[in-house]
């Protein structure tokens, strides 16, 4: 998606260690036009899949999922990152290692909101190491739901996440696939 | 907003201690039609305020804010609940006590994304004790930005948050104001 690639080129800030900061439009300050275009593009890509539920994980995935849901006309279910007093009842859970924060956390979803009859599209902002994505896939499998695929805004194709997910036979669509980040230059696949 | 009140009456689950669970449409599974109607209603209520930025806090506020932003056509800035390795540079921060989780946390926003020239609308899912809302107001004040008001989906009018915020001269618009919760009966103002 050229719109997102151009924005990453123009506004992304490269940091040492293959890090690109997209704070100014994707995951701290959120550009409403970009979110709209991403929502439309996910709908175009997964049209015909009869998606009836979008699954994401807090926090940065929620906004993208909610705007996309306006085009799919389906509800969003967001996995919470720890059991809070806000969720009760039976839970599906998956343990996830966060390379960003250097810790492990548990993501949880109330069982009653994810059904074997569901056709699920997973949406997230970043696919890098793939741990959060694999956690969500695990939860969809626990529920016995059908996984239509995964849509991410940005895939860091030089990290293993995309390969790990695709190896499992899961369709992955990334709106921007970063091939490499060298000093000030970001290259796309 | 009758649409939301009816949904709370029909799908809200009352728990002991004045708690109403809205997991099935507002803050775990998110109803896309409700989100659309809330976005339109916030736009109607704050039209003419020349809002140019929406501020919210992770996690449940983000989806509501992002869909509303589609109607306001402005960016969303979401406060993060702790300093992660994802934000760098100078930060505005506010300490917040969470009655839900029984702990204190710090919410942070990068200074460069909140400017004295901004006209800010704060959006969140719940206004109960008001601690998160006061934290966001504090951050808007630190930035020297203009606060157009606060829009919340649900206000628990029998708790102190709404009063604490209104006492400061801040306009608060709640789409559903719960007057009382008794056993199975929810009454609105």
Short mmCIF file of N, CA and C in Angstrom, two decimals, chain B residues 11-146:
data_model
loop_
_atom_site.label_atom_id
_atom_site.label_comp_id
_atom_site.label_asym_id
_atom_site.label_seq_id
_atom_site.Cartn_x
_atom_site.Cartn_y
_atom_site.Cartn_z
N UNK B 11 -28.16 -5.51 27.36
CA UNK B 11 -26.99 -6.39 27.36
C UNK B 11 -26.06 -6.19 28.55
N UNK B 12 -26.23 -5.11 29.29
CA UNK B 12 -25.38 -4.87 30.46
C UNK B 12 -25.67 -5.91 31.53
N UNK B 13 -24.62 -6.32 32.25
CA UNK B 13 -24.81 -7.30 33.32
C UNK B 13 -24.43 -6.66 34.65
N UNK B 14 -25.40 -6.66 35.56
CA UNK B 14 -25.17 -6.02 36.85
C UNK B 14 -24.43 -6.97 37.78
N UNK B 15 -23.41 -6.42 38.47
CA UNK B 15 -22.63 -7.18 39.45
C UNK B 15 -22.72 -6.45 40.78
N UNK B 16 -22.48 -7.15 41.87
CA UNK B 16 -22.54 -6.49 43.18
C UNK B 16 -21.59 -5.30 43.26
N UNK B 17 -22.00 -4.28 44.01
CA UNK B 17 -21.12 -3.13 44.25
C UNK B 17 -21.23 -2.05 43.19
N UNK B 18 -22.39 -1.94 42.56
CA UNK B 18 -22.58 -0.85 41.58
C UNK B 18 -21.79 -1.03 40.31
N UNK B 19 -21.52 -2.29 39.98
CA UNK B 19 -20.74 -2.56 38.76
C UNK B 19 -21.68 -3.03 37.67
N UNK B 20 -21.52 -2.45 36.47
CA UNK B 20 -22.26 -2.95 35.32
C UNK B 20 -21.25 -3.37 34.25
N UNK B 21 -21.37 -4.61 33.81
CA UNK B 21 -20.44 -5.15 32.83
C UNK B 21 -20.97 -4.84 31.44
N UNK B 22 -20.14 -4.20 30.61
CA UNK B 22 -20.55 -3.87 29.25
C UNK B 22 -19.57 -4.50 28.25
N UNK B 23 -19.03 -5.63 28.70
CA UNK B 23 -18.07 -6.40 27.91
C UNK B 23 -18.57 -6.81 26.53
N UNK B 24 -19.86 -7.02 26.40
CA UNK B 24 -20.36 -7.63 25.17
C UNK B 24 -20.58 -6.64 24.04
N UNK B 25 -20.38 -5.34 24.32
CA UNK B 25 -20.57 -4.36 23.23
C UNK B 25 -19.66 -3.14 23.34
N UNK B 26 -19.10 -2.86 24.53
CA UNK B 26 -18.37 -1.61 24.69
C UNK B 26 -16.88 -1.74 24.95
N UNK B 27 -16.46 -2.72 25.78
CA UNK B 27 -15.03 -2.72 26.11
C UNK B 27 -14.30 -4.07 26.13
N UNK B 28 -14.89 -5.06 25.48
CA UNK B 28 -14.10 -6.29 25.21
C UNK B 28 -14.48 -6.75 23.80
N UNK B 29 -15.75 -7.10 23.62
CA UNK B 29 -16.31 -7.22 22.28
C UNK B 29 -16.91 -5.86 21.96
N UNK B 30 -16.55 -5.31 20.80
CA UNK B 30 -16.92 -3.92 20.48
C UNK B 30 -17.90 -3.92 19.32
N UNK B 31 -19.07 -3.37 19.55
CA UNK B 31 -20.14 -3.36 18.54
C UNK B 31 -19.89 -2.22 17.54
N UNK B 32 -19.66 -2.60 16.28
CA UNK B 32 -19.26 -1.57 15.31
C UNK B 32 -20.36 -0.55 15.06
N UNK B 33 -21.62 -0.95 15.15
CA UNK B 33 -22.71 0.01 14.91
C UNK B 33 -22.81 0.99 16.08
N UNK B 34 -22.67 0.48 17.29
CA UNK B 34 -22.66 1.36 18.45
C UNK B 34 -21.51 2.35 18.34
N UNK B 35 -20.33 1.86 17.96
CA UNK B 35 -19.17 2.74 17.85
C UNK B 35 -19.42 3.83 16.80
N UNK B 36 -20.04 3.45 15.70
CA UNK B 36 -20.37 4.42 14.64
C UNK B 36 -21.32 5.49 15.19
N UNK B 37 -22.37 5.05 15.87
CA UNK B 37 -23.37 6.00 16.38
C UNK B 37 -22.75 6.91 17.45
N UNK B 38 -21.87 6.35 18.28
CA UNK B 38 -21.21 7.18 19.29
C UNK B 38 -20.31 8.22 18.61
N UNK B 39 -19.60 7.81 17.58
CA UNK B 39 -18.73 8.74 16.86
C UNK B 39 -19.52 9.90 16.28
N UNK B 40 -20.67 9.58 15.67
CA UNK B 40 -21.51 10.63 15.08
C UNK B 40 -22.05 11.56 16.17
N UNK B 41 -22.43 10.97 17.31
CA UNK B 41 -23.03 11.77 18.38
C UNK B 41 -21.99 12.70 19.02
N UNK B 42 -20.78 12.23 19.22
CA UNK B 42 -19.74 13.12 19.75
C UNK B 42 -19.49 14.27 18.76
N UNK B 43 -19.51 13.96 17.49
CA UNK B 43 -19.31 15.00 16.48
C UNK B 43 -20.45 16.02 16.55
N UNK B 44 -21.67 15.53 16.70
CA UNK B 44 -22.82 16.44 16.78
C UNK B 44 -22.70 17.33 18.02
N UNK B 45 -22.32 16.73 19.15
CA UNK B 45 -22.26 17.47 20.41
C UNK B 45 -21.15 18.52 20.42
N UNK B 46 -20.01 18.19 19.83
CA UNK B 46 -18.87 19.10 19.91
C UNK B 46 -18.59 19.81 18.58
N UNK B 47 -19.58 19.76 17.69
CA UNK B 47 -19.44 20.47 16.43
C UNK B 47 -19.41 21.96 16.76
N UNK B 48 -18.58 22.71 16.07
CA UNK B 48 -18.49 24.13 16.36
C UNK B 48 -17.41 24.46 17.37
N UNK B 49 -16.81 23.44 17.95
CA UNK B 49 -15.73 23.66 18.93
C UNK B 49 -14.36 23.70 18.26
N UNK B 50 -14.35 23.47 16.94
CA UNK B 50 -13.08 23.48 16.19
C UNK B 50 -12.03 22.56 16.79
N UNK B 51 -12.49 21.39 17.24
CA UNK B 51 -11.58 20.37 17.77
C UNK B 51 -10.56 20.01 16.69
N UNK B 52 -9.29 19.97 17.06
CA UNK B 52 -8.29 19.55 16.06
C UNK B 52 -7.48 18.34 16.52
N UNK B 53 -7.80 17.84 17.74
CA UNK B 53 -7.10 16.63 18.21
C UNK B 53 -7.95 15.95 19.27
N UNK B 54 -8.01 14.64 19.22
CA UNK B 54 -8.71 13.86 20.24
C UNK B 54 -7.66 13.19 21.12
N UNK B 55 -7.84 13.32 22.42
CA UNK B 55 -6.92 12.66 23.37
C UNK B 55 -7.69 11.56 24.10
N UNK B 56 -7.08 10.38 24.21
CA UNK B 56 -7.67 9.30 24.97
C UNK B 56 -6.55 8.56 25.69
N UNK B 57 -6.91 7.51 26.41
CA UNK B 57 -5.89 6.73 27.12
C UNK B 57 -6.12 5.26 26.81
N UNK B 58 -5.02 4.51 26.70
CA UNK B 58 -5.20 3.09 26.43
C UNK B 58 -5.93 2.44 27.60
N UNK B 59 -6.70 1.35 27.38
CA UNK B 59 -6.87 0.70 26.11
C UNK B 59 -8.28 0.93 25.57
N UNK B 60 -9.30 0.89 26.43
CA UNK B 60 -10.67 0.87 25.93
C UNK B 60 -11.10 2.17 25.25
N UNK B 61 -10.42 3.27 25.54
CA UNK B 61 -10.80 4.53 24.91
C UNK B 61 -10.39 4.62 23.45
N UNK B 62 -9.39 3.83 23.06
CA UNK B 62 -8.78 4.03 21.74
C UNK B 62 -9.76 3.77 20.59
N UNK B 63 -10.52 2.70 20.69
CA UNK B 63 -11.44 2.37 19.59
C UNK B 63 -12.51 3.43 19.43
N UNK B 64 -13.08 3.88 20.55
CA UNK B 64 -14.12 4.91 20.49
C UNK B 64 -13.54 6.18 19.89
N UNK B 65 -12.35 6.55 20.33
CA UNK B 65 -11.70 7.77 19.84
C UNK B 65 -11.40 7.67 18.35
N UNK B 66 -10.92 6.50 17.90
CA UNK B 66 -10.54 6.36 16.49
C UNK B 66 -11.74 6.41 15.56
N UNK B 67 -12.86 5.83 15.98
CA UNK B 67 -14.05 5.89 15.14
C UNK B 67 -14.61 7.32 15.15
N UNK B 68 -14.63 7.96 16.32
CA UNK B 68 -15.07 9.36 16.39
C UNK B 68 -14.20 10.24 15.51
N UNK B 69 -12.90 9.96 15.49
CA UNK B 69 -11.96 10.77 14.70
C UNK B 69 -12.30 10.74 13.22
N UNK B 70 -12.95 9.66 12.77
CA UNK B 70 -13.36 9.57 11.37
C UNK B 70 -14.42 10.63 11.06
N UNK B 71 -15.20 11.03 12.04
CA UNK B 71 -16.22 12.06 11.84
C UNK B 71 -15.66 13.46 12.06
N UNK B 72 -14.78 13.59 13.03
CA UNK B 72 -14.14 14.90 13.29
C UNK B 72 -13.06 15.21 12.24
N UNK B 73 -12.54 14.15 11.63
CA UNK B 73 -11.42 14.29 10.69
C UNK B 73 -10.22 14.98 11.36
N UNK B 74 -9.85 14.43 12.50
CA UNK B 74 -8.69 14.91 13.26
C UNK B 74 -7.91 13.69 13.76
N UNK B 75 -6.64 13.88 14.11
CA UNK B 75 -5.87 12.76 14.64
C UNK B 75 -6.23 12.45 16.10
N UNK B 76 -5.93 11.23 16.50
CA UNK B 76 -6.10 10.78 17.89
C UNK B 76 -4.72 10.67 18.52
N UNK B 77 -4.60 11.17 19.72
CA UNK B 77 -3.38 10.95 20.51
C UNK B 77 -3.77 10.09 21.69
N UNK B 78 -3.11 8.92 21.85
CA UNK B 78 -3.48 8.15 23.03
C UNK B 78 -2.35 8.12 24.05
N UNK B 79 -2.72 8.44 25.30
CA UNK B 79 -1.77 8.39 26.40
C UNK B 79 -1.45 6.94 26.70
N UNK B 80 -0.18 6.65 26.94
CA UNK B 80 0.23 5.29 27.30
C UNK B 80 0.33 5.20 28.80
N UNK B 81 0.15 3.99 29.30
CA UNK B 81 0.01 3.85 30.75
C UNK B 81 1.32 3.65 31.50
N UNK B 82 2.40 3.58 30.80
CA UNK B 82 3.70 3.53 31.44
C UNK B 82 4.71 3.89 30.38
N UNK B 83 5.87 4.31 30.79
CA UNK B 83 6.90 4.64 29.81
C UNK B 83 7.44 3.34 29.24
N UNK B 84 7.20 3.15 27.98
CA UNK B 84 7.71 1.94 27.34
C UNK B 84 8.90 2.34 26.49
N UNK B 85 9.58 1.35 25.97
CA UNK B 85 10.71 1.66 25.09
C UNK B 85 10.21 2.18 23.74
N UNK B 86 8.88 2.26 23.61
CA UNK B 86 8.28 2.72 22.37
C UNK B 86 8.17 4.24 22.26
N UNK B 87 8.28 4.93 23.39
CA UNK B 87 8.19 6.39 23.34
C UNK B 87 9.54 6.95 23.74
N UNK B 88 10.04 7.87 22.96
CA UNK B 88 11.22 8.55 23.42
C UNK B 88 11.01 10.05 23.32
N UNK B 89 11.97 10.79 23.79
CA UNK B 89 11.84 12.24 23.83
C UNK B 89 11.14 12.70 25.09
N UNK B 90 10.84 13.97 25.13
CA UNK B 90 10.23 14.60 26.30
C UNK B 90 8.77 14.19 26.44
N UNK B 91 8.36 13.95 27.68
CA UNK B 91 7.01 13.47 27.94
C UNK B 91 6.25 14.38 28.89
N UNK B 92 4.95 14.49 28.68
CA UNK B 92 4.06 14.97 29.73
C UNK B 92 3.58 13.73 30.47
N UNK B 93 3.46 13.81 31.79
CA UNK B 93 2.98 12.64 32.51
C UNK B 93 2.06 13.06 33.65
N UNK B 94 1.20 12.15 34.04
CA UNK B 94 0.29 12.37 35.16
C UNK B 94 0.14 11.05 35.90
N UNK B 95 0.13 11.12 37.23
CA UNK B 95 -0.06 9.92 38.05
C UNK B 95 -1.55 9.71 38.27
N UNK B 96 -1.98 8.48 38.12
CA UNK B 96 -3.41 8.16 38.19
C UNK B 96 -3.61 6.97 39.11
N UNK B 97 -4.60 7.06 39.98
CA UNK B 97 -4.97 5.90 40.79
C UNK B 97 -6.11 5.17 40.10
N UNK B 98 -5.92 3.87 39.87
CA UNK B 98 -6.98 3.06 39.26
C UNK B 98 -7.74 2.30 40.35
N UNK B 99 -9.03 2.65 40.52
CA UNK B 99 -9.86 1.92 41.47
C UNK B 99 -10.20 0.53 40.93
N UNK B 100 -10.27 0.42 39.60
CA UNK B 100 -10.57 -0.87 38.98
C UNK B 100 -9.49 -1.90 39.28
N UNK B 101 -8.24 -1.46 39.11
CA UNK B 101 -7.14 -2.41 39.25
C UNK B 101 -6.47 -2.31 40.62
N UNK B 102 -6.85 -1.31 41.40
CA UNK B 102 -6.28 -1.16 42.74
C UNK B 102 -4.80 -0.82 42.74
N UNK B 103 -4.38 -0.02 41.77
CA UNK B 103 -2.97 0.39 41.76
C UNK B 103 -2.83 1.80 41.20
N UNK B 104 -1.63 2.30 41.22
CA UNK B 104 -1.35 3.61 40.63
C UNK B 104 -0.55 3.38 39.35
N UNK B 105 -0.77 4.23 38.40
CA UNK B 105 0.05 4.15 37.18
C UNK B 105 0.31 5.57 36.69
N UNK B 106 1.26 5.66 35.80
CA UNK B 106 1.60 6.94 35.21
C UNK B 106 1.13 6.92 33.75
N UNK B 107 0.39 7.94 33.34
CA UNK B 107 0.07 8.02 31.91
C UNK B 107 0.99 9.06 31.27
N UNK B 108 1.45 8.75 30.08
CA UNK B 108 2.42 9.63 29.42
C UNK B 108 2.03 9.91 27.97
N UNK B 109 2.45 11.09 27.52
CA UNK B 109 2.21 11.55 26.16
C UNK B 109 3.48 12.26 25.70
N UNK B 110 3.90 12.04 24.48
CA UNK B 110 5.09 12.74 23.97
C UNK B 110 4.74 14.22 23.79
N UNK B 111 5.60 15.08 24.32
CA UNK B 111 5.33 16.53 24.27
C UNK B 111 5.13 17.04 22.85
N UNK B 112 5.88 16.46 21.93
CA UNK B 112 5.84 17.01 20.57
C UNK B 112 4.49 16.82 19.87
N UNK B 113 3.63 15.96 20.44
CA UNK B 113 2.33 15.73 19.79
C UNK B 113 1.17 16.47 20.43
N UNK B 114 1.46 17.28 21.46
CA UNK B 114 0.40 18.05 22.10
C UNK B 114 0.91 19.48 22.25
N UNK B 115 0.26 20.39 21.51
CA UNK B 115 0.81 21.73 21.36
C UNK B 115 -0.10 22.79 21.98
N UNK B 116 0.46 23.93 22.36
CA UNK B 116 -0.36 25.02 22.93
C UNK B 116 -1.46 25.48 21.97
N UNK B 117 -1.26 25.27 20.68
CA UNK B 117 -2.26 25.68 19.69
C UNK B 117 -3.38 24.65 19.51
N UNK B 118 -3.25 23.49 20.15
CA UNK B 118 -4.26 22.44 19.96
C UNK B 118 -5.56 22.75 20.68
N UNK B 119 -6.66 22.33 20.05
CA UNK B 119 -8.01 22.39 20.64
C UNK B 119 -8.44 20.94 20.83
N UNK B 120 -8.42 20.49 22.09
CA UNK B 120 -8.46 19.05 22.40
C UNK B 120 -9.83 18.61 22.90
N UNK B 121 -10.30 17.51 22.37
CA UNK B 121 -11.46 16.81 22.93
C UNK B 121 -10.94 15.52 23.56
N UNK B 122 -11.24 15.33 24.84
CA UNK B 122 -10.86 14.09 25.53
C UNK B 122 -12.00 13.09 25.39
N UNK B 123 -11.69 11.87 25.01
CA UNK B 123 -12.72 10.83 24.87
C UNK B 123 -12.30 9.60 25.68
N UNK B 124 -13.27 9.01 26.39
CA UNK B 124 -13.00 7.76 27.10
C UNK B 124 -14.28 6.94 27.18
N UNK B 125 -14.13 5.69 27.57
CA UNK B 125 -15.32 4.83 27.63
C UNK B 125 -16.13 5.08 28.89
N UNK B 126 -15.46 5.20 30.04
CA UNK B 126 -16.15 5.32 31.32
C UNK B 126 -15.70 6.55 32.10
N UNK B 127 -16.64 7.20 32.77
CA UNK B 127 -16.31 8.23 33.75
C UNK B 127 -16.97 7.79 35.05
N UNK B 128 -16.15 7.39 36.01
CA UNK B 128 -16.69 6.89 37.28
C UNK B 128 -16.03 7.69 38.41
N UNK B 129 -14.85 7.29 38.84
CA UNK B 129 -14.14 8.07 39.84
C UNK B 129 -13.43 9.29 39.24
N UNK B 130 -13.25 9.26 37.96
CA UNK B 130 -12.72 10.43 37.27
C UNK B 130 -11.21 10.56 37.27
N UNK B 131 -10.53 9.57 37.83
CA UNK B 131 -9.08 9.70 37.96
C UNK B 131 -8.36 9.74 36.61
N UNK B 132 -8.75 8.87 35.69
CA UNK B 132 -8.11 8.86 34.38
C UNK B 132 -8.41 10.17 33.64
N UNK B 133 -9.65 10.62 33.75
CA UNK B 133 -10.04 11.87 33.07
C UNK B 133 -9.26 13.05 33.62
N UNK B 134 -9.12 13.12 34.96
CA UNK B 134 -8.35 14.22 35.56
C UNK B 134 -6.89 14.16 35.15
N UNK B 135 -6.37 12.95 34.98
CA UNK B 135 -4.99 12.80 34.50
C UNK B 135 -4.84 13.37 33.10
N UNK B 136 -5.81 13.09 32.24
CA UNK B 136 -5.73 13.62 30.87
C UNK B 136 -5.90 15.14 30.86
N UNK B 137 -6.80 15.65 31.68
CA UNK B 137 -6.99 17.11 31.78
C UNK B 137 -5.69 17.77 32.24
N UNK B 138 -5.06 17.15 33.22
CA UNK B 138 -3.78 17.64 33.72
C UNK B 138 -2.74 17.73 32.59
N UNK B 139 -2.72 16.72 31.75
CA UNK B 139 -1.76 16.70 30.64
C UNK B 139 -2.07 17.79 29.62
N UNK B 140 -3.35 18.00 29.33
CA UNK B 140 -3.74 19.08 28.40
C UNK B 140 -3.30 20.43 28.98
N UNK B 141 -3.47 20.60 30.29
CA UNK B 141 -3.07 21.85 30.95
C UNK B 141 -1.55 22.03 30.90
N UNK B 142 -0.82 20.95 31.15
CA UNK B 142 0.65 21.03 31.08
C UNK B 142 1.11 21.52 29.71
N UNK B 143 0.39 21.06 28.67
CA UNK B 143 0.77 21.43 27.30
C UNK B 143 0.33 22.86 26.96
N UNK B 144 -0.54 23.42 27.79
CA UNK B 144 -1.07 24.76 27.49
C UNK B 144 -2.05 24.75 26.34
N UNK B 145 -2.61 23.57 26.04
CA UNK B 145 -3.58 23.46 24.94
C UNK B 145 -4.97 23.87 25.43
N UNK B 146 -5.87 24.14 24.50
CA UNK B 146 -7.25 24.48 24.85
C UNK B 146 -8.06 23.20 24.97
#
